[in-house]
Amino acid sequence: MDKLHLNRMQFYGYHGVFPEENKLGQRFYVDLVLSLDLSEAGRTDDLTKTVNYAEVYQLVKQIVEGRAYRLIEALAENIASDVLHQYTSVNDVTVRVVKPHPPFDIHYDGVVVELTRKRAMA
């Protein structure tokens, strides 16, 4: 299966358990890996034979910048679900959500949730 990567998309959201996270918000980074057959798009140079990544970006933006989630696990789950629902040519999707500045008194390079969801077989 071929893969389409959308790396390090940046959004501003209000996700977190603590009230200050919901009030102040912060930047989040999202990476997607979409598994789908890209052979026809490659042969024909036809945008309708692939996934328009500008549209995928807008979908993810609406999710991240819309409703506030307590957990980035829930945020990632909703991104995966909506991508699979919206783009039927995608067989599976890996979503990686990075929260670079969690509100802890520990110095490290953020918190990351990564999950992979596959299309249910009919």
Coordinates of N, CA and C in Angstrom, one line a residue:
M1 N 0.9 -1.2 0.0 CA 0.0 0.0 0.0 C 0.9 1.2 0.0
D2 N 0.5 2.2 -0.8 CA 1.2 3.5 -0.9 C 0.9 4.3 0.3
K3 N 1.7 5.3 0.6 CA 1.5 6.2 1.7 C 1.6 7.7 1.3
L4 N 0.7 8.5 1.9 CA 0.7 9.9 1.7 C 0.9 10.5 3.1
H5 N 2.0 11.3 3.3 CA 2.4 11.8 4.6 C 2.0 13.3 4.6
L6 N 1.4 13.8 5.7 CA 1.2 15.2 5.9 C 1.9 15.4 7.3
N7 N 3.1 16.1 7.2 CA 3.9 16.2 8.4 C 3.9 17.6 9.0
R8 N 3.9 17.6 10.3 CA 4.1 18.8 11.2 C 3.1 19.9 10.9
M9 N 1.8 19.5 10.7 CA 0.8 20.5 10.5 C 0.6 21.2 11.9
Q10 N 0.5 22.6 11.9 CA 0.4 23.3 13.1 C -0.9 24.0 13.3
F11 N -1.5 23.8 14.5 CA -2.8 24.4 14.8 C -2.7 24.9 16.2
Y12 N -3.7 25.8 16.5 CA -3.8 26.3 17.9 C -5.1 25.8 18.5
G13 N -5.0 25.1 19.6 CA -6.2 24.5 20.2 C -6.2 24.7 21.7
Y14 N -7.3 24.3 22.3 CA -7.6 24.5 23.7 C -7.8 23.1 24.4
H15 N -6.9 22.2 24.2 CA -7.1 20.8 24.6 C -6.3 20.6 25.9
G16 N -6.9 19.9 26.9 CA -6.2 19.6 28.1 C -7.2 19.4 29.3
V17 N -6.6 18.9 30.3 CA -7.4 18.6 31.5 C -7.5 19.8 32.4
F18 N -6.4 20.6 32.4 CA -6.3 21.8 33.3 C -7.1 23.0 32.8
P19 N -7.8 23.7 33.6 CA -8.5 24.9 33.2 C -7.7 25.9 32.4
E20 N -6.4 26.1 32.8 CA -5.6 27.1 32.1 C -5.3 26.7 30.6
E21 N -5.3 25.4 30.4 CA -5.1 24.9 29.0 C -6.3 25.2 28.2
N22 N -7.5 25.1 28.7 CA -8.7 25.4 28.0 C -8.9 26.9 27.8
K23 N -8.4 27.7 28.7 CA -8.5 29.1 28.6 C -7.4 29.7 27.7
L24 N -6.2 29.3 27.9 CA -5.1 30.0 27.2 C -4.8 29.3 25.8
G25 N -4.9 28.0 25.8 CA -4.6 27.2 24.6 C -3.2 27.1 24.3
Q26 N -2.8 26.4 23.3 CA -1.4 26.3 22.9 C -1.4 25.7 21.5
R27 N -0.1 25.7 20.9 CA 0.1 25.1 19.6 C 0.1 23.6 19.7
F28 N -0.4 22.9 18.7 CA -0.4 21.5 18.6 C 0.2 21.1 17.2
Y29 N 0.9 20.0 17.1 CA 1.4 19.6 15.8 C 0.7 18.2 15.5
V30 N 0.3 18.1 14.2 CA -0.3 16.8 13.8 C 0.4 16.3 12.6
D31 N 0.7 15.0 12.6 CA 1.3 14.3 11.5 C 0.2 13.2 11.1
L32 N 0.0 13.0 9.8 CA -0.8 12.0 9.3 C -0.1 11.1 8.3
V33 N -0.4 9.9 8.3 CA 0.1 9.0 7.2 C -1.1 8.2 6.7
L34 N -1.5 8.5 5.5 CA -2.7 7.9 4.9 C -2.2 6.7 4.0
S35 N -2.7 5.6 4.1 CA -2.4 4.4 3.3 C -3.5 4.2 2.2
L36 N -3.1 4.3 1.0 CA -4.1 4.2 -0.1 C -3.3 3.8 -1.4
D37 N -4.0 3.4 -2.4 CA -3.4 3.1 -3.7 C -3.2 4.4 -4.5
L38 N -2.0 4.7 -4.7 CA -1.7 6.0 -5.5 C -1.2 5.7 -6.9
S39 N -1.4 4.4 -7.4 CA -0.8 4.1 -8.7 C -1.5 4.8 -9.8
E40 N -2.9 4.9 -9.8 CA -3.6 5.5 -10.8 C -3.3 7.0 -10.9
A41 N -3.2 7.7 -9.7 CA -2.8 9.1 -9.6 C -1.4 9.3 -10.2
G42 N -0.5 8.4 -9.9 CA 0.8 8.5 -10.4 C 0.9 8.3 -11.9
R43 N 0.1 7.4 -12.5 CA 0.1 7.1 -13.9 C -0.6 8.3 -14.7
T44 N -1.7 8.8 -14.1 CA -2.5 9.8 -14.9 C -2.3 11.2 -14.5
D45 N -1.6 11.5 -13.4 CA -1.4 12.9 -13.0 C -2.7 13.6 -12.8
D46 N -3.7 12.8 -12.2 CA -5.0 13.3 -12.0 C -5.3 13.4 -10.5
L47 N -5.6 14.6 -10.1 CA -5.9 14.9 -8.7 C -7.1 14.1 -8.2
T48 N -8.1 13.8 -9.0 CA -9.3 13.1 -8.6 C -9.0 11.6 -8.2
K49 N -7.8 11.2 -8.6 CA -7.4 9.8 -8.3 C -6.5 9.6 -7.0
T50 N -6.5 10.7 -6.3 CA -5.8 10.7 -5.0 C -6.6 11.4 -4.0
V51 N -6.0 11.7 -2.8 CA -6.6 12.5 -1.8 C -6.0 13.9 -1.9
N52 N -6.8 14.9 -1.9 CA -6.4 16.2 -2.0 C -5.9 16.6 -0.6
Y53 N -4.6 16.7 -0.4 CA -4.1 17.0 0.9 C -4.4 18.4 1.5
A54 N -4.7 19.3 0.6 CA -5.2 20.6 1.1 C -6.6 20.5 1.8
E55 N -7.4 19.6 1.3 CA -8.7 19.3 1.9 C -8.5 18.6 3.2
V56 N -7.6 17.6 3.3 CA -7.3 16.9 4.5 C -6.8 17.9 5.6
Y57 N -5.9 18.8 5.2 CA -5.4 19.8 6.1 C -6.6 20.6 6.7
Q58 N -7.6 21.0 5.9 CA -8.7 21.8 6.4 C -9.6 21.0 7.3
L59 N -9.7 19.7 7.0 CA -10.5 18.8 7.9 C -9.8 18.7 9.3
V60 N -8.5 18.5 9.3 CA -7.8 18.4 10.6 C -7.8 19.7 11.3
K61 N -7.7 20.8 10.6 CA -7.7 22.2 11.2 C -9.1 22.4 11.9
Q62 N -10.2 22.0 11.2 CA -11.5 22.2 11.9 C -11.6 21.4 13.1
I63 N -11.0 20.2 13.1 CA -11.1 19.3 14.3 C -10.3 19.9 15.5
V64 N -9.0 20.2 15.2 CA -8.1 20.7 16.2 C -8.5 22.1 16.7
E65 N -8.9 22.9 15.9 CA -9.3 24.3 16.3 C -10.7 24.5 16.7
G66 N -11.5 23.4 16.5 CA -12.9 23.5 16.9 C -13.1 23.1 18.4
R67 N -13.8 22.0 18.6 CA -14.1 21.6 19.9 C -12.9 21.3 20.8
A68 N -12.9 21.6 22.1 CA -11.8 21.3 23.0 C -12.0 19.9 23.5
Y69 N -10.9 19.2 23.5 CA -10.8 17.8 24.1 C -10.0 17.8 25.3
R70 N -10.4 17.0 26.3 CA -9.5 16.9 27.5 C -8.3 16.2 27.2
L71 N -8.3 15.1 26.4 CA -7.2 14.3 26.1 C -6.8 14.3 24.6
I72 N -5.5 14.4 24.4 CA -5.1 14.4 23.0 C -5.3 13.0 22.4
E73 N -5.5 11.9 23.2 CA -5.9 10.7 22.7 C -7.3 10.8 22.0
A74 N -8.2 11.5 22.6 CA -9.5 11.7 22.0 C -9.4 12.6 20.7
L75 N -8.6 13.6 20.8 CA -8.4 14.4 19.6 C -7.9 13.6 18.4
A76 N -6.9 12.7 18.7 CA -6.3 11.9 17.6 C -7.3 10.9 17.1
E77 N -8.1 10.3 18.0 CA -9.2 9.4 17.6 C -10.2 10.0 16.7
N78 N -10.6 11.2 17.0 CA -11.6 11.9 16.2 C -11.0 12.3 14.8
I79 N -9.7 12.7 14.8 CA -9.1 12.9 13.5 C -9.1 11.7 12.6
A80 N -8.7 10.6 13.2 CA -8.6 9.3 12.5 C -10.0 8.9 12.0
S81 N -11.0 9.0 12.8 CA -12.3 8.6 12.4 C -12.9 9.5 11.3
D82 N -12.7 10.8 11.4 CA -13.2 11.7 10.4 C -12.5 11.5 9.0
V83 N -11.2 11.3 9.1 CA -10.4 11.0 7.8 C -10.9 9.8 7.1
L84 N -11.1 8.7 7.9 CA -11.6 7.4 7.3 C -13.0 7.6 6.8
H85 N -13.8 8.4 7.5 CA -15.2 8.6 7.1 C -15.3 9.4 5.8
Q86 N -14.5 10.5 5.7 CA -14.5 11.4 4.6 C -13.8 10.9 3.4
Y87 N -12.8 10.1 3.5 CA -12.0 9.7 2.4 C -12.0 8.1 2.3
T88 N -12.9 7.6 1.5 CA -13.2 6.2 1.4 C -12.0 5.5 0.7
S89 N -11.1 6.2 0.0 CA -10.0 5.5 -0.7 C -8.9 5.2 0.3
V90 N -8.9 5.8 1.5 CA -7.9 5.6 2.5 C -8.2 4.3 3.3
N91 N -7.3 3.4 3.3 CA -7.4 2.1 3.9 C -7.1 2.2 5.4
D92 N -6.1 2.9 5.7 CA -5.8 3.1 7.2 C -5.1 4.5 7.3
V93 N -5.1 5.0 8.5 CA -4.5 6.3 8.8 C -3.8 6.2 10.1
T94 N -2.6 6.8 10.2 CA -1.9 6.9 11.4 C -1.9 8.4 11.7
V95 N -2.3 8.7 13.0 CA -2.4 10.1 13.4 C -1.4 10.2 14.6
R96 N -0.6 11.3 14.5 CA 0.4 11.6 15.6 C 0.1 13.0 16.0
V97 N -0.3 13.2 17.3 CA -0.6 14.5 17.8 C 0.5 14.8 18.9
V98 N 1.1 16.0 18.7 CA 2.2 16.4 19.6 C 1.7 17.6 20.4
K99 N 1.8 17.5 21.7 CA 1.5 18.7 22.6 C 2.9 19.1 23.1
P100 N 3.5 20.1 22.5 CA 4.9 20.4 22.8 C 5.1 21.0 24.1
H101 N 4.1 21.6 24.8 CA 4.4 22.3 26.0 C 3.3 21.9 27.1
P102 N 3.3 20.6 27.5 CA 2.3 20.2 28.5 C 2.6 21.0 29.8
P103 N 1.6 21.2 30.6 CA 1.7 22.0 31.8 C 2.3 21.3 33.0
F104 N 3.5 20.7 32.8 CA 4.2 20.0 33.9 C 5.5 20.7 34.3
D105 N 5.9 20.5 35.5 CA 7.2 21.1 35.9 C 8.3 20.1 35.6
I106 N 8.3 19.6 34.4 CA 9.3 18.6 33.9 C 9.7 19.1 32.5
H107 N 11.0 19.1 32.3 CA 11.5 19.6 31.0 C 11.8 18.4 30.1
Y108 N 11.0 18.3 29.0 CA 11.1 17.4 28.0 C 10.4 17.9 26.7
D109 N 10.6 17.2 25.7 CA 10.1 17.8 24.4 C 8.7 17.3 24.0
G110 N 7.8 17.6 24.9 CA 6.4 17.4 24.6 C 5.9 16.0 24.9
V111 N 4.6 15.9 24.7 CA 3.9 14.6 24.8 C 3.3 14.3 23.4
V112 N 3.4 13.0 23.1 CA 3.0 12.6 21.8 C 2.0 11.4 21.9
V113 N 0.9 11.4 21.2 CA 0.0 10.3 21.0 C 0.1 9.9 19.6
E114 N 0.2 8.6 19.3 CA 0.2 8.1 17.9 C -0.7 6.9 17.9
L115 N -1.6 6.9 17.0 CA -2.5 5.8 16.8 C -2.7 5.5 15.3
T116 N -3.1 4.3 15.1 CA -3.4 3.8 13.7 C -4.8 3.2 13.7
R117 N -5.6 3.6 12.8 CA -7.0 3.1 12.6 C -7.1 2.6 11.2
K118 N -7.7 1.4 11.1 CA -8.0 0.8 9.7 C -9.5 0.9 9.4
R119 N -9.7 0.9 8.1 CA -11.1 0.9 7.7 C -11.7 -0.5 8.0
A120 N -12.9 -0.5 8.5 CA -13.6 -1.8 8.8 C -13.9 -2.4 7.5
M121 N -13.7 -3.7 7.4 CA -14.0 -4.4 6.2 C -15.5 -4.7 6.1
A122 N -16.1 -4.5 5.0 CA -17.5 -4.7 4.8 C -17.9 -6.2 4.7

